[in-house]
Amino acid sequence: MDYLMLVDKFNPIDMGFYDRVELTEVNGKFMESQAGNRLRLLLKKAEADGIKLKIISAYRSFEYQQMLWEREVSHEMWGGLSYEKAVEKVGRTLALPGSSEHNTGLAVDLGREGDNDVSDDFYKTPESRWLCANAADFGFILRYPRLKEQMTGIDFEPWHYRYVGVEAARIIAAGGLCLEEFLHFYSEKYI
Ligand SMILES: [Zn+2]
């Protein structure tokens, strides 16, 4: 398992990945096994610090992402858009099947206890501040930070955390980097 794998619309997951990935259940959701074990420890430490986090979304199978994608595209076409326009519009907020980090099992969307969906305002909460300070110790990074949109291609997502392993996560957090920068600057040493 390559915990530094880059997955985006230019780098979709190869289909064989789905047969190789090992999953584990964390609070009713699925994660890649090592990422899930680390997430379990993170949630436990958060709770010990008085912070209750909820997993909003974790692993999504290729088929599930495909279903989401097709549903959104047909919804837009019912609304009167051409297929091309519908694909363009949906592509701004939803990843193509195989192009979402959620398809790897390494990504998790987190919220506050009681939340049913991700929130743009999550960054203002104590839960978010706790994650910013502690997630790297468990190998997780804020994957789509503010001001890195040009490099990640994704708007700021205060709820989306990605497992990369503790060593890389600490360097990324300390340097205020995004994964793309880390892969660029440290690739010789780590890959
Ligand atoms: Zn996410």
PDB file of C-alpha atoms and ligand atoms in Angstrom:
ATOM      1  CA  MET A   1       0.000   0.000   0.000  1.00  0.00           C
ATOM      2  CA  ASP A   2       1.398   3.359  -1.062  1.00  0.00           C
ATOM      3  CA  TYR A   3       0.230   5.755   1.624  1.00  0.00           C
ATOM      4  CA  LEU A   4       1.577   8.706  -0.387  1.00  0.00           C
ATOM      5  CA  MET A   5      -0.435   7.858  -3.494  1.00  0.00           C
ATOM      6  CA  LEU A   6      -1.706  10.897  -5.358  1.00  0.00           C
ATOM      7  CA  VAL A   7      -5.298  10.563  -6.495  1.00  0.00           C
ATOM      8  CA  ASP A   8      -7.062  13.305  -8.419  1.00  0.00           C
ATOM      9  CA  LYS A   9      -8.743  13.775 -11.770  1.00  0.00           C
ATOM     10  CA  PHE A  10      -5.392  13.466 -13.560  1.00  0.00           C
ATOM     11  CA  ASN A  11      -4.328  10.449 -11.498  1.00  0.00           C
ATOM     12  CA  PRO A  12      -7.239   8.036 -11.152  1.00  0.00           C
ATOM     13  CA  ILE A  13      -6.844   4.811  -9.204  1.00  0.00           C
ATOM     14  CA  ASP A  14      -6.075   1.727 -11.257  1.00  0.00           C
ATOM     15  CA  MET A  15      -8.945  -0.743 -11.163  1.00  0.00           C
ATOM     16  CA  GLY A  16      -6.802  -3.522  -9.679  1.00  0.00           C
ATOM     17  CA  PHE A  17      -6.486  -1.420  -6.517  1.00  0.00           C
ATOM     18  CA  TYR A  18      -9.982  -2.359  -5.410  1.00  0.00           C
ATOM     19  CA  ASP A  19      -9.060  -6.042  -5.247  1.00  0.00           C
ATOM     20  CA  ARG A  20      -5.944  -5.303  -3.174  1.00  0.00           C
ATOM     21  CA  VAL A  21      -7.221  -2.807  -0.623  1.00  0.00           C
ATOM     22  CA  GLU A  22      -7.900  -4.190   2.853  1.00  0.00           C
ATOM     23  CA  LEU A  23     -10.649  -2.460   4.780  1.00  0.00           C
ATOM     24  CA  THR A  24     -11.499  -2.153   8.439  1.00  0.00           C
ATOM     25  CA  GLU A  25     -14.596  -0.785  10.119  1.00  0.00           C
ATOM     26  CA  VAL A  26     -14.408   2.343  12.270  1.00  0.00           C
ATOM     27  CA  ASN A  27     -17.635   3.533  13.894  1.00  0.00           C
ATOM     28  CA  GLY A  28     -19.777   1.995  11.182  1.00  0.00           C
ATOM     29  CA  LYS A  29     -17.693   3.307   8.242  1.00  0.00           C
ATOM     30  CA  PHE A  30     -14.892   1.634   6.315  1.00  0.00           C
ATOM     31  CA  MET A  31     -11.265   2.719   5.946  1.00  0.00           C
ATOM     32  CA  GLU A  32      -8.100   1.096   4.583  1.00  0.00           C
ATOM     33  CA  SER A  33      -6.874  -1.073   7.465  1.00  0.00           C
ATOM     34  CA  GLN A  34      -3.798   0.883   8.652  1.00  0.00           C
ATOM     35  CA  ALA A  35      -5.507   4.247   8.124  1.00  0.00           C
ATOM     36  CA  GLY A  36      -8.525   2.942  10.009  1.00  0.00           C
ATOM     37  CA  ASN A  37      -6.411   1.698  12.924  1.00  0.00           C
ATOM     38  CA  ARG A  38      -4.755   5.107  13.161  1.00  0.00           C
ATOM     39  CA  LEU A  39      -8.099   6.878  12.905  1.00  0.00           C
ATOM     40  CA  ARG A  40      -9.392   4.797  15.798  1.00  0.00           C
ATOM     41  CA  LEU A  41      -6.447   5.967  17.936  1.00  0.00           C
ATOM     42  CA  LEU A  42      -6.992   9.569  16.825  1.00  0.00           C
ATOM     43  CA  LEU A  43     -10.665   9.459  17.829  1.00  0.00           C
ATOM     44  CA  LYS A  44      -9.755   7.949  21.182  1.00  0.00           C
ATOM     45  CA  LYS A  45      -7.168  10.654  21.933  1.00  0.00           C
ATOM     46  CA  ALA A  46      -9.613  13.357  20.811  1.00  0.00           C
ATOM     47  CA  GLU A  47     -12.239  12.021  23.171  1.00  0.00           C
ATOM     48  CA  ALA A  48      -9.724  11.939  26.034  1.00  0.00           C
ATOM     49  CA  ASP A  49      -9.116  15.626  25.288  1.00  0.00           C
ATOM     50  CA  GLY A  50     -12.868  16.342  25.398  1.00  0.00           C
ATOM     51  CA  ILE A  51     -13.258  16.487  21.609  1.00  0.00           C
ATOM     52  CA  LYS A  52     -15.976  14.375  19.995  1.00  0.00           C
ATOM     53  CA  LEU A  53     -15.582  13.856  16.267  1.00  0.00           C
ATOM     54  CA  LYS A  54     -17.994  12.159  13.910  1.00  0.00           C
ATOM     55  CA  ILE A  55     -17.040  10.305  10.744  1.00  0.00           C
ATOM     56  CA  ILE A  56     -19.296  11.763   8.056  1.00  0.00           C
ATOM     57  CA  SER A  57     -17.816   9.830   5.142  1.00  0.00           C
ATOM     58  CA  ALA A  58     -14.873   7.470   4.662  1.00  0.00           C
ATOM     59  CA  TYR A  59     -14.296   4.733   2.051  1.00  0.00           C
ATOM     60  CA  ARG A  60     -16.530   4.838  -1.006  1.00  0.00           C
ATOM     61  CA  SER A  61     -16.397   1.967  -3.475  1.00  0.00           C
ATOM     62  CA  PHE A  62     -15.913   2.697  -7.152  1.00  0.00           C
ATOM     63  CA  GLU A  63     -19.497   1.556  -7.773  1.00  0.00           C
ATOM     64  CA  TYR A  64     -20.865   3.914  -5.140  1.00  0.00           C
ATOM     65  CA  GLN A  65     -18.904   6.869  -6.562  1.00  0.00           C
ATOM     66  CA  GLN A  66     -20.197   5.888 -10.022  1.00  0.00           C
ATOM     67  CA  MET A  67     -23.768   5.855  -8.720  1.00  0.00           C
ATOM     68  CA  LEU A  68     -23.311   9.318  -7.128  1.00  0.00           C
ATOM     69  CA  TRP A  69     -21.783  10.630 -10.334  1.00  0.00           C
ATOM     70  CA  GLU A  70     -24.515   9.275 -12.618  1.00  0.00           C
ATOM     71  CA  ARG A  71     -27.264  10.486 -10.300  1.00  0.00           C
ATOM     72  CA  GLU A  72     -25.889  14.044 -10.269  1.00  0.00           C
ATOM     73  CA  VAL A  73     -25.304  14.156 -14.024  1.00  0.00           C
ATOM     74  CA  SER A  74     -28.829  12.921 -14.834  1.00  0.00           C
ATOM     75  CA  HIS A  75     -30.262  15.368 -12.307  1.00  0.00           C
ATOM     76  CA  GLU A  76     -28.561  18.239 -14.168  1.00  0.00           C
ATOM     77  CA  MET A  77     -29.714  16.865 -17.526  1.00  0.00           C
ATOM     78  CA  TRP A  78     -33.297  16.718 -16.273  1.00  0.00           C
ATOM     79  CA  GLY A  79     -32.756  20.369 -15.365  1.00  0.00           C
ATOM     80  CA  GLY A  80     -32.073  21.094 -19.034  1.00  0.00           C
ATOM     81  CA  LEU A  81     -28.273  20.928 -19.386  1.00  0.00           C
ATOM     82  CA  SER A  82     -26.584  19.030 -22.212  1.00  0.00           C
ATOM     83  CA  TYR A  83     -24.517  15.980 -21.220  1.00  0.00           C
ATOM     84  CA  GLU A  84     -21.259  17.956 -21.636  1.00  0.00           C
ATOM     85  CA  LYS A  85     -22.521  20.887 -19.557  1.00  0.00           C
ATOM     86  CA  ALA A  86     -23.890  18.539 -16.898  1.00  0.00           C
ATOM     87  CA  VAL A  87     -20.539  16.715 -16.631  1.00  0.00           C
ATOM     88  CA  GLU A  88     -18.722  20.042 -16.381  1.00  0.00           C
ATOM     89  CA  LYS A  89     -21.012  21.315 -13.630  1.00  0.00           C
ATOM     90  CA  VAL A  90     -21.012  18.121 -11.559  1.00  0.00           C
ATOM     91  CA  GLY A  91     -17.225  17.831 -11.969  1.00  0.00           C
ATOM     92  CA  ARG A  92     -16.743  21.035 -10.010  1.00  0.00           C
ATOM     93  CA  THR A  93     -18.042  19.509  -6.768  1.00  0.00           C
ATOM     94  CA  LEU A  94     -17.871  15.736  -7.220  1.00  0.00           C
ATOM     95  CA  ALA A  95     -14.929  13.578  -8.225  1.00  0.00           C
ATOM     96  CA  LEU A  96     -15.211  11.142 -11.109  1.00  0.00           C
ATOM     97  CA  PRO A  97     -15.386   7.487 -10.047  1.00  0.00           C
ATOM     98  CA  GLY A  98     -11.828   6.379  -9.228  1.00  0.00           C
ATOM     99  CA  SER A  99     -10.607   9.979  -8.903  1.00  0.00           C
ATOM    100  CA  SER A 100     -11.747  10.591  -5.346  1.00  0.00           C
ATOM    101  CA  GLU A 101      -9.456  10.027  -2.368  1.00  0.00           C
ATOM    102  CA  HIS A 102     -12.481   8.417  -0.735  1.00  0.00           C
ATOM    103  CA  ASN A 103     -12.096   5.552  -3.209  1.00  0.00           C
ATOM    104  CA  THR A 104      -8.701   4.731  -1.638  1.00  0.00           C
ATOM    105  CA  GLY A 105      -9.931   4.243   1.927  1.00  0.00           C
ATOM    106  CA  LEU A 106      -7.254   6.730   3.050  1.00  0.00           C
ATOM    107  CA  ALA A 107      -9.549   9.754   3.331  1.00  0.00           C
ATOM    108  CA  VAL A 108     -12.118  10.683   5.922  1.00  0.00           C
ATOM    109  CA  ASP A 109     -14.564  13.561   6.232  1.00  0.00           C
ATOM    110  CA  LEU A 110     -14.940  14.599   9.845  1.00  0.00           C
ATOM    111  CA  GLY A 111     -17.535  16.679  11.631  1.00  0.00           C
ATOM    112  CA  ARG A 112     -18.834  17.434  15.105  1.00  0.00           C
ATOM    113  CA  GLU A 113     -20.990  15.078  17.106  1.00  0.00           C
ATOM    114  CA  GLY A 114     -24.538  15.395  15.741  1.00  0.00           C
ATOM    115  CA  ASP A 115     -23.476  16.652  12.294  1.00  0.00           C
ATOM    116  CA  ASN A 116     -25.053  14.830   9.357  1.00  0.00           C
ATOM    117  CA  ASP A 117     -23.034  16.476   6.639  1.00  0.00           C
ATOM    118  CA  VAL A 118     -19.728  18.264   6.162  1.00  0.00           C
ATOM    119  CA  SER A 119     -19.683  21.970   6.963  1.00  0.00           C
ATOM    120  CA  ASP A 120     -17.804  24.926   5.475  1.00  0.00           C
ATOM    121  CA  ASP A 121     -17.763  26.435   8.980  1.00  0.00           C
ATOM    122  CA  PHE A 122     -16.063  23.401  10.534  1.00  0.00           C
ATOM    123  CA  TYR A 123     -12.736  25.276  10.584  1.00  0.00           C
ATOM    124  CA  LYS A 124     -14.156  27.640  13.245  1.00  0.00           C
ATOM    125  CA  THR A 125     -14.822  24.829  15.731  1.00  0.00           C
ATOM    126  CA  PRO A 126     -12.691  23.483  18.607  1.00  0.00           C
ATOM    127  CA  GLU A 127     -12.899  20.076  16.894  1.00  0.00           C
ATOM    128  CA  SER A 128     -11.211  21.480  13.787  1.00  0.00           C
ATOM    129  CA  ARG A 129      -8.557  23.267  15.832  1.00  0.00           C
ATOM    130  CA  TRP A 130      -7.830  20.051  17.693  1.00  0.00           C
ATOM    131  CA  LEU A 131      -7.407  18.213  14.381  1.00  0.00           C
ATOM    132  CA  CYS A 132      -5.061  20.872  12.999  1.00  0.00           C
ATOM    133  CA  ALA A 133      -2.878  20.496  16.089  1.00  0.00           C
ATOM    134  CA  ASN A 134      -2.997  16.707  16.494  1.00  0.00           C
ATOM    135  CA  ALA A 135      -3.914  14.883  13.279  1.00  0.00           C
ATOM    136  CA  ALA A 136      -0.305  14.626  12.067  1.00  0.00           C
ATOM    137  CA  ASP A 137       0.649  12.598  15.158  1.00  0.00           C
ATOM    138  CA  PHE A 138      -1.677   9.904  13.799  1.00  0.00           C
ATOM    139  CA  GLY A 139      -0.521  10.261  10.187  1.00  0.00           C
ATOM    140  CA  PHE A 140      -3.372  12.413   8.913  1.00  0.00           C
ATOM    141  CA  ILE A 141      -3.138  15.733   7.057  1.00  0.00           C
ATOM    142  CA  LEU A 142      -5.634  18.429   6.143  1.00  0.00           C
ATOM    143  CA  ARG A 143      -5.596  17.489   2.466  1.00  0.00           C
ATOM    144  CA  TYR A 144      -7.110  20.574   0.823  1.00  0.00           C
ATOM    145  CA  PRO A 145      -5.863  23.607   2.759  1.00  0.00           C
ATOM    146  CA  ARG A 146      -6.714  27.212   2.149  1.00  0.00           C
ATOM    147  CA  LEU A 147      -4.398  29.023  -0.334  1.00  0.00           C
ATOM    148  CA  LYS A 148      -3.278  25.713  -1.876  1.00  0.00           C
ATOM    149  CA  GLU A 149      -6.238  25.463  -4.261  1.00  0.00           C
ATOM    150  CA  GLN A 150      -4.003  26.119  -7.271  1.00  0.00           C
ATOM    151  CA  MET A 151      -1.936  23.056  -6.473  1.00  0.00           C
ATOM    152  CA  THR A 152      -4.587  20.670  -5.189  1.00  0.00           C
ATOM    153  CA  GLY A 153      -7.249  21.715  -7.694  1.00  0.00           C
ATOM    154  CA  ILE A 154      -9.805  21.502  -4.874  1.00  0.00           C
ATOM    155  CA  ASP A 155     -11.358  24.280  -2.784  1.00  0.00           C
ATOM    156  CA  PHE A 156     -10.564  24.513   0.938  1.00  0.00           C
ATOM    157  CA  GLU A 157     -12.173  21.525   2.689  1.00  0.00           C
ATOM    158  CA  PRO A 158     -11.723  21.876   6.461  1.00  0.00           C
ATOM    159  CA  TRP A 159     -13.368  18.462   7.010  1.00  0.00           C
ATOM    160  CA  HIS A 160     -11.319  16.261   4.644  1.00  0.00           C
ATOM    161  CA  TYR A 161      -8.357  14.453   6.224  1.00  0.00           C
ATOM    162  CA  ARG A 162      -6.037  12.073   4.435  1.00  0.00           C
ATOM    163  CA  TYR A 163      -3.807   9.377   5.854  1.00  0.00           C
ATOM    164  CA  VAL A 164      -0.197   9.593   4.603  1.00  0.00           C
ATOM    165  CA  GLY A 165       1.691   8.035   7.536  1.00  0.00           C
ATOM    166  CA  VAL A 166       3.128   9.789  10.571  1.00  0.00           C
ATOM    167  CA  GLU A 167       6.536  10.733   9.139  1.00  0.00           C
ATOM    168  CA  ALA A 168       5.155  12.477   6.044  1.00  0.00           C
ATOM    169  CA  ALA A 169       2.232  13.994   7.957  1.00  0.00           C
ATOM    170  CA  ARG A 170       4.578  15.662  10.457  1.00  0.00           C
ATOM    171  CA  ILE A 171       6.727  17.185   7.701  1.00  0.00           C
ATOM    172  CA  ILE A 172       3.644  18.350   5.796  1.00  0.00           C
ATOM    173  CA  ALA A 173       2.037  19.898   8.893  1.00  0.00           C
ATOM    174  CA  ALA A 174       5.224  21.562  10.152  1.00  0.00           C
ATOM    175  CA  GLY A 175       5.999  22.997   6.713  1.00  0.00           C
ATOM    176  CA  GLY A 176       2.452  24.134   5.957  1.00  0.00           C
ATOM    177  CA  LEU A 177       2.630  22.084   2.762  1.00  0.00           C
ATOM    178  CA  CYS A 178       0.018  20.302   0.706  1.00  0.00           C
ATOM    179  CA  LEU A 179       0.602  16.730  -0.486  1.00  0.00           C
ATOM    180  CA  GLU A 180       1.516  17.910  -3.993  1.00  0.00           C
ATOM    181  CA  GLU A 181       4.320  20.099  -2.585  1.00  0.00           C
ATOM    182  CA  PHE A 182       5.564  17.327  -0.346  1.00  0.00           C
ATOM    183  CA  LEU A 183       5.706  14.900  -3.267  1.00  0.00           C
ATOM    184  CA  HIS A 184       7.544  17.507  -5.323  1.00  0.00           C
ATOM    185  CA  PHE A 185      10.141  18.505  -2.719  1.00  0.00           C
ATOM    186  CA  TYR A 186      10.649  15.215  -0.905  1.00  0.00           C
ATOM    187  CA  SER A 187      10.000  12.659  -3.611  1.00  0.00           C
ATOM    188  CA  GLU A 188      13.623  11.483  -3.874  1.00  0.00           C
ATOM    189  CA  LYS A 189      13.822  10.755  -0.190  1.00  0.00           C
ATOM    190  CA  TYR A 190      10.453   9.142   0.338  1.00  0.00           C
ATOM    191  CA  ILE A 191       9.331   7.553  -2.901  1.00  0.00           C
TER     192      ILE A 191
HETATM  193 ZN    ZN B   1     -13.764  14.165   1.628  1.00  0.00          ZN
END
